[in-house]
């Protein structure tokens, strides 16, 4: 059992990471942007006292030295799980609103740990499949993605549009983390988590239907009848359940053999069409608003799609992945609980 700093504690992934850390007996301090968020999280975990669950306010992770105070603790931290990412809505300036905050937010926490928290032995960072995928190759059916792959996007391409900016922000931030460890040789080792689309139940005390994470919006839209006439394109054809991803974060902090490794965390393929079929099979009350077998859209590309290799996650972390059906059934139930 160790003392863990979890950044971005009110996020979709972090809320599940927090639950697993507490269940496994760790003592956690989580950073949040406001006292209001801290109170919500505290109230949802009434059986844990201050010794097991405490909070640090970090209003803007993209400020230099944002984490200087948060990384200092008594008892001291042994592990940091960094899930916080900059908060942004409609991006107009990719460099200023996406790239700089992502890179500063990542290197900033590493600098603070290296300077002020010598007890930390492992840092786990939430990255993304966006830092693995080669967006210039399209569906690329001949290729198998693994941890060896890096998105080749460069600085000029990154500022072309917000979608490119998002992928670049994840790529540059993760590269900056690995560069930091290589150059500075700090006391800690690094593990990075690279999930594709993250589905799964929301944590009710933090979410409203309007404030859903982007990935789960497609499930809400299907429930609400928006796919009846045409199913939206799937976009990314691989996924993972948030609970499995959260467990990977925790195990990467616990296991010696996860040191200095990237983890490409996916349960495999999915399509929007399959989501609609699972909703229809398990929740007949939505039948009237759901697409039928004949409804166009939401399938796989006709020419095939890239393959994936998640063997490192299975071998090193030992995680068994939930099925798409289990994930969708649980997500629908969690969305119904907030009024879907």
Short mmCIF file of C-alpha atoms in Angstrom, two decimals:
data_model
loop_
_atom_site.label_atom_id
_atom_site.label_comp_id
_atom_site.label_asym_id
_atom_site.label_seq_id
_atom_site.Cartn_x
_atom_site.Cartn_y
_atom_site.Cartn_z
CA UNK A 1 0.00 0.00 0.00
CA UNK A 2 1.49 3.30 -0.94
CA UNK A 3 0.89 7.04 -0.85
CA UNK A 4 -0.33 8.20 -4.28
CA UNK A 5 -0.85 11.61 -5.86
CA UNK A 6 -3.62 11.43 -8.48
CA UNK A 7 -3.92 14.51 -10.69
CA UNK A 8 -7.19 15.56 -12.30
CA UNK A 9 -9.31 13.61 -9.84
CA UNK A 10 -12.65 14.74 -11.21
CA UNK A 11 -12.00 13.45 -14.73
CA UNK A 12 -13.84 10.46 -16.25
CA UNK A 13 -10.81 8.14 -16.10
CA UNK A 14 -9.41 9.51 -12.82
CA UNK A 15 -12.69 8.99 -10.94
CA UNK A 16 -12.39 5.25 -11.67
CA UNK A 17 -8.65 5.26 -10.87
CA UNK A 18 -9.51 6.81 -7.49
CA UNK A 19 -12.05 4.09 -6.69
CA UNK A 20 -9.57 1.32 -7.49
CA UNK A 21 -6.72 2.96 -5.52
CA UNK A 22 -8.95 3.25 -2.44
CA UNK A 23 -10.27 -0.31 -2.83
CA UNK A 24 -6.68 -1.58 -2.96
CA UNK A 25 -5.80 0.22 0.27
CA UNK A 26 -3.68 3.08 -1.05
CA UNK A 27 -3.65 6.49 0.58
CA UNK A 28 -4.52 9.13 -2.04
CA UNK A 29 -4.26 12.87 -2.49
CA UNK A 30 -6.05 14.00 -5.62
CA UNK A 31 -5.73 17.35 -7.35
CA UNK A 32 -8.88 19.17 -8.43
CA UNK A 33 -9.50 22.60 -9.94
CA UNK A 34 -11.88 23.80 -7.22
CA UNK A 35 -13.00 23.20 -3.64
CA UNK A 36 -16.47 22.39 -5.00
CA UNK A 37 -15.06 19.40 -6.94
CA UNK A 38 -13.14 18.25 -3.86
CA UNK A 39 -16.31 18.36 -1.76
CA UNK A 40 -18.26 16.33 -4.34
CA UNK A 41 -15.59 13.62 -4.43
CA UNK A 42 -15.24 13.58 -0.62
CA UNK A 43 -19.01 13.28 -0.10
CA UNK A 44 -19.13 10.34 -2.51
CA UNK A 45 -16.51 8.44 -0.47
CA UNK A 46 -17.81 8.82 3.10
CA UNK A 47 -16.00 5.82 4.56
CA UNK A 48 -12.51 7.22 3.82
CA UNK A 49 -10.95 9.69 6.25
CA UNK A 50 -8.36 12.38 5.49
CA UNK A 51 -5.55 9.84 5.97
CA UNK A 52 -6.87 7.83 2.99
CA UNK A 53 -8.37 10.56 0.79
CA UNK A 54 -7.25 14.17 0.73
CA UNK A 55 -7.19 16.98 -1.83
CA UNK A 56 -4.92 19.61 -3.33
CA UNK A 57 -6.28 22.48 -5.42
CA UNK A 58 -4.46 23.07 -8.72
CA UNK A 59 -6.50 25.57 -10.67
CA UNK A 60 -4.55 25.57 -13.91
CA UNK A 61 -2.13 22.75 -14.68
CA UNK A 62 -0.69 24.68 -17.64
CA UNK A 63 0.97 27.24 -15.35
CA UNK A 64 4.68 26.72 -14.66
CA UNK A 65 5.17 25.40 -11.10
CA UNK A 66 1.45 24.50 -10.84
CA UNK A 67 2.27 21.26 -8.98
CA UNK A 68 5.12 22.51 -6.75
CA UNK A 69 2.97 22.45 -3.61
CA UNK A 70 0.79 19.46 -4.53
CA UNK A 71 3.73 17.03 -4.83
CA UNK A 72 4.86 17.70 -1.24
CA UNK A 73 3.18 15.46 1.30
CA UNK A 74 3.54 13.99 4.75
CA UNK A 75 3.79 11.02 4.55
CA UNK A 76 5.62 11.47 1.24
CA UNK A 77 4.35 10.15 -2.10
CA UNK A 78 5.78 7.04 -3.73
CA UNK A 79 3.63 7.13 -6.87
CA UNK A 80 2.12 9.85 -9.04
CA UNK A 81 -0.69 9.07 -11.51
CA UNK A 82 -1.04 12.05 -13.84
CA UNK A 83 -4.39 12.02 -15.64
CA UNK A 84 -5.04 15.78 -15.65
CA UNK A 85 -5.19 17.37 -19.05
CA UNK A 86 -5.86 21.01 -19.88
CA UNK A 87 -9.46 22.09 -19.90
CA UNK A 88 -10.64 23.54 -23.19
CA UNK A 89 -13.82 24.03 -25.15
CA UNK A 90 -13.86 25.64 -28.56
CA UNK A 91 -10.26 25.98 -29.59
CA UNK A 92 -9.24 28.91 -31.75
CA UNK A 93 -5.50 28.99 -31.11
CA UNK A 94 -4.13 25.43 -31.29
CA UNK A 95 -0.64 26.34 -30.10
CA UNK A 96 -1.77 28.37 -27.11
CA UNK A 97 -4.86 26.38 -26.12
CA UNK A 98 -3.85 22.77 -26.91
CA UNK A 99 -0.14 22.25 -27.50
CA UNK A 100 1.46 24.49 -24.86
CA UNK A 101 -0.88 23.46 -22.01
CA UNK A 102 -0.51 19.74 -22.75
CA UNK A 103 3.27 19.88 -22.85
CA UNK A 104 3.63 22.25 -19.88
CA UNK A 105 1.04 20.26 -17.89
CA UNK A 106 3.09 17.09 -18.36
CA UNK A 107 6.65 18.38 -18.02
CA UNK A 108 5.55 20.69 -15.19
CA UNK A 109 4.46 17.85 -12.94
CA UNK A 110 7.67 15.91 -13.71
CA UNK A 111 9.84 18.95 -12.86
CA UNK A 112 7.96 19.48 -9.59
CA UNK A 113 8.41 15.82 -8.61
CA UNK A 114 12.11 15.84 -9.49
CA UNK A 115 12.66 19.06 -7.50
CA UNK A 116 10.45 18.53 -4.44
CA UNK A 117 9.38 14.86 -4.11
CA UNK A 118 12.49 12.65 -4.09
CA UNK A 119 10.48 9.77 -2.56
CA UNK A 120 8.48 9.23 -5.79
CA UNK A 121 9.57 6.06 -7.55
CA UNK A 122 6.99 5.74 -10.34
CA UNK A 123 5.04 8.20 -12.45
CA UNK A 124 2.14 6.95 -14.58
CA UNK A 125 0.88 9.32 -17.28
CA UNK A 126 -2.37 9.13 -19.24
CA UNK A 127 -1.44 9.48 -22.90
CA UNK A 128 -3.53 8.26 -25.84
CA UNK A 129 -3.74 6.14 -28.98
CA UNK A 130 -3.49 9.59 -30.59
CA UNK A 131 0.25 9.43 -29.87
CA UNK A 132 0.51 6.00 -31.57
CA UNK A 133 -1.74 6.27 -34.63
CA UNK A 134 -0.37 7.48 -37.96
CA UNK A 135 -3.22 9.73 -39.17
CA UNK A 136 -1.65 10.02 -42.62
CA UNK A 137 -2.11 6.30 -43.37
CA UNK A 138 -5.90 6.16 -42.95
CA UNK A 139 -7.38 2.71 -42.24
CA UNK A 140 -4.04 0.98 -43.03
CA UNK A 141 -5.29 -2.65 -43.03
CA UNK A 142 -1.78 -4.05 -43.56
CA UNK A 143 -0.47 -2.54 -40.30
CA UNK A 144 -0.58 -3.78 -36.70
CA UNK A 145 -0.33 -0.98 -34.16
CA UNK A 146 1.69 -1.52 -30.98
CA UNK A 147 3.70 0.49 -28.44
CA UNK A 148 6.50 0.76 -31.02
CA UNK A 149 4.45 3.16 -33.16
CA UNK A 150 4.59 6.93 -32.79
CA UNK A 151 2.36 9.45 -34.51
CA UNK A 152 4.70 11.21 -37.00
CA UNK A 153 2.86 14.56 -36.83
CA UNK A 154 5.15 17.61 -36.83
CA UNK A 155 4.83 21.15 -35.47
CA UNK A 156 3.54 22.63 -38.75
CA UNK A 157 0.88 19.94 -39.23
CA UNK A 158 -0.18 20.28 -35.59
CA UNK A 159 -1.57 23.80 -35.98
CA UNK A 160 -3.59 23.10 -39.15
CA UNK A 161 -6.83 22.35 -37.25
CA UNK A 162 -8.06 21.41 -33.75
CA UNK A 163 -8.27 17.66 -34.53
CA UNK A 164 -4.62 17.62 -35.61
CA UNK A 165 -3.84 19.83 -32.63
CA UNK A 166 -5.43 17.39 -30.20
CA UNK A 167 -3.49 14.41 -31.58
CA UNK A 168 -0.28 16.43 -31.66
CA UNK A 169 -0.79 17.63 -28.07
CA UNK A 170 -0.96 14.03 -26.86
CA UNK A 171 2.06 13.01 -28.98
CA UNK A 172 4.28 15.96 -28.03
CA UNK A 173 3.35 15.73 -24.34
CA UNK A 174 4.19 12.04 -24.14
CA UNK A 175 7.45 12.53 -26.04
CA UNK A 176 8.36 15.39 -23.70
CA UNK A 177 7.84 13.06 -20.72
CA UNK A 178 10.14 10.38 -22.13
CA UNK A 179 12.73 13.05 -23.07
CA UNK A 180 12.62 14.43 -19.53
CA UNK A 181 13.31 11.03 -17.97
CA UNK A 182 16.12 10.32 -20.44
CA UNK A 183 17.87 13.69 -19.96
CA UNK A 184 17.23 14.41 -16.28
CA UNK A 185 17.55 10.83 -14.99
CA UNK A 186 15.20 11.49 -12.04
CA UNK A 187 14.60 9.07 -9.11
CA UNK A 188 11.40 7.85 -10.73
CA UNK A 189 10.63 5.56 -13.64
CA UNK A 190 7.81 6.30 -16.08
CA UNK A 191 4.88 4.34 -17.52
CA UNK A 192 2.51 5.80 -20.11
CA UNK A 193 -1.04 4.65 -20.85
CA UNK A 194 -2.20 4.90 -24.48
CA UNK A 195 -5.93 4.10 -24.77
CA UNK A 196 -8.08 4.64 -27.89
CA UNK A 197 -11.79 5.43 -27.41
CA UNK A 198 -12.74 5.06 -23.73
CA UNK A 199 -16.27 3.84 -23.04
CA UNK A 200 -17.91 2.73 -19.81
CA UNK A 201 -20.05 3.84 -16.89
CA UNK A 202 -19.86 7.43 -15.75
CA UNK A 203 -19.35 8.33 -12.12
CA UNK A 204 -22.75 9.77 -11.23
CA UNK A 205 -21.57 12.39 -8.73
CA UNK A 206 -19.46 14.19 -11.35
CA UNK A 207 -21.50 13.92 -14.51
CA UNK A 208 -24.57 15.32 -16.14
CA UNK A 209 -25.82 14.22 -19.53
CA UNK A 210 -24.52 17.47 -21.00
CA UNK A 211 -21.09 17.15 -19.43
CA UNK A 212 -20.37 13.67 -20.78
CA UNK A 213 -16.91 12.70 -21.92
CA UNK A 214 -16.79 12.77 -25.71
CA UNK A 215 -16.49 9.00 -26.13
CA UNK A 216 -19.70 8.22 -24.24
CA UNK A 217 -21.72 10.86 -26.12
CA UNK A 218 -22.22 8.37 -28.95
CA UNK A 219 -23.99 5.97 -26.56
CA UNK A 220 -26.23 8.75 -25.24
CA UNK A 221 -27.05 9.84 -28.82
CA UNK A 222 -28.01 6.27 -29.82
CA UNK A 223 -30.24 5.97 -26.71
CA UNK A 224 -31.88 9.28 -27.60
CA UNK A 225 -32.84 8.10 -31.11
CA UNK A 226 -30.28 10.16 -33.03
CA UNK A 227 -29.06 7.13 -35.02
CA UNK A 228 -32.52 5.99 -36.16
CA UNK A 229 -32.15 7.14 -39.79
CA UNK A 230 -28.39 7.04 -40.13
CA UNK A 231 -25.65 5.84 -37.78
CA UNK A 232 -22.75 8.25 -37.29
CA UNK A 233 -19.31 7.12 -38.51
CA UNK A 234 -17.41 5.20 -35.83
CA UNK A 235 -14.15 7.13 -36.38
CA UNK A 236 -11.77 5.18 -34.13
CA UNK A 237 -12.51 1.46 -34.41
CA UNK A 238 -10.84 0.30 -31.21
CA UNK A 239 -11.89 0.90 -27.61
CA UNK A 240 -11.38 0.07 -23.94
CA UNK A 241 -13.66 0.09 -20.89
CA UNK A 242 -12.78 2.89 -18.46
CA UNK A 243 -12.65 0.45 -15.51
CA UNK A 244 -10.05 -1.73 -17.25
CA UNK A 245 -8.06 1.36 -18.22
CA UNK A 246 -8.21 2.64 -14.63
CA UNK A 247 -6.96 -0.71 -13.33
CA UNK A 248 -4.06 -0.53 -15.82
CA UNK A 249 -3.08 2.88 -14.38
CA UNK A 250 -3.05 1.47 -10.85
CA UNK A 251 -1.15 -1.71 -11.78
CA UNK A 252 1.40 0.33 -13.75
CA UNK A 253 2.04 2.22 -10.52
CA UNK A 254 2.34 -0.96 -8.46
CA UNK A 255 4.30 -3.36 -10.65
CA UNK A 256 8.08 -3.15 -10.84
CA UNK A 257 8.11 -4.58 -14.37
CA UNK A 258 5.97 -1.71 -15.73
CA UNK A 259 8.92 0.67 -15.34
CA UNK A 260 9.80 2.73 -18.41
CA UNK A 261 7.19 1.16 -20.68
CA UNK A 262 4.39 2.48 -22.86
CA UNK A 263 1.13 0.53 -22.76
CA UNK A 264 -1.26 0.41 -25.71
CA UNK A 265 -4.48 -0.38 -23.86
CA UNK A 266 -7.32 -1.69 -26.02
CA UNK A 267 -9.93 -4.43 -25.76
CA UNK A 268 -10.24 -4.62 -29.55
CA UNK A 269 -12.64 -3.58 -32.28
CA UNK A 270 -16.06 -1.97 -32.04
CA UNK A 271 -18.43 -0.03 -34.26
CA UNK A 272 -21.33 2.33 -33.62
CA UNK A 273 -23.58 -0.20 -35.33
CA UNK A 274 -22.61 -2.83 -32.74
CA UNK A 275 -23.34 -0.36 -29.90
CA UNK A 276 -26.84 0.21 -31.30
CA UNK A 277 -27.40 -3.57 -31.59
CA UNK A 278 -26.30 -4.11 -27.96
CA UNK A 279 -28.59 -1.32 -26.71
CA UNK A 280 -31.52 -2.83 -28.64
CA UNK A 281 -30.86 -6.36 -27.38
CA UNK A 282 -30.55 -5.38 -23.70
CA UNK A 283 -32.90 -2.39 -23.46
CA UNK A 284 -36.02 -3.07 -25.55
CA UNK A 285 -37.59 0.19 -24.34
CA UNK A 286 -35.33 2.06 -26.80
CA UNK A 287 -36.33 -0.10 -29.79
CA UNK A 288 -38.46 2.56 -31.52
CA UNK A 289 -35.62 5.07 -31.70
CA UNK A 290 -32.90 2.62 -32.74
CA UNK A 291 -31.55 1.85 -36.20
CA UNK A 292 -32.44 -1.45 -37.89
CA UNK A 293 -30.26 -3.88 -39.83
CA UNK A 294 -30.96 -1.80 -42.94
CA UNK A 295 -30.02 1.60 -41.47
CA UNK A 296 -26.92 2.99 -43.24
CA UNK A 297 -23.66 3.94 -41.53
CA UNK A 298 -21.77 3.02 -38.39
CA UNK A 299 -20.01 -0.09 -39.74
CA UNK A 300 -16.39 -0.95 -40.52
CA UNK A 301 -14.48 0.35 -43.57
CA UNK A 302 -15.05 -1.83 -46.64
CA UNK A 303 -11.34 -2.11 -47.39
CA UNK A 304 -10.48 -3.34 -43.87
CA UNK A 305 -8.90 -1.67 -40.88
CA UNK A 306 -5.57 -1.64 -39.00
CA UNK A 307 -4.85 -4.46 -36.55
CA UNK A 308 -3.74 -4.05 -32.94
CA UNK A 309 -1.40 -5.80 -30.53
CA UNK A 310 -2.23 -5.48 -26.81
CA UNK A 311 0.02 -8.35 -25.67
CA UNK A 312 2.23 -6.13 -23.48
CA UNK A 313 -0.76 -5.04 -21.35
CA UNK A 314 -1.87 -8.65 -20.89
CA UNK A 315 1.63 -9.97 -20.14
CA UNK A 316 3.04 -7.18 -17.95
CA UNK A 317 -0.10 -5.87 -16.23
CA UNK A 318 -2.17 -9.07 -16.38
CA UNK A 319 -5.43 -7.29 -17.18
CA UNK A 320 -8.38 -9.18 -18.70
CA UNK A 321 -10.60 -6.92 -20.76
CA UNK A 322 -14.37 -6.59 -20.44
CA UNK A 323 -16.53 -7.30 -23.47
CA UNK A 324 -18.18 -4.53 -25.47
CA UNK A 325 -21.59 -5.82 -24.42
CA UNK A 326 -20.79 -5.62 -20.70
CA UNK A 327 -19.37 -2.13 -21.13
CA UNK A 328 -22.36 -0.78 -23.10
CA UNK A 329 -24.96 -2.37 -20.78
CA UNK A 330 -23.25 -0.80 -17.73
CA UNK A 331 -22.83 2.56 -19.46
CA UNK A 332 -26.51 2.75 -20.41
CA UNK A 333 -27.45 1.95 -16.81
CA UNK A 334 -25.17 4.74 -15.54
CA UNK A 335 -26.62 7.23 -18.06
CA UNK A 336 -30.18 6.30 -17.02
CA UNK A 337 -29.18 7.13 -13.44
CA UNK A 338 -28.47 10.76 -14.47
CA UNK A 339 -31.68 11.09 -16.46
CA UNK A 340 -31.07 9.64 -19.94
#
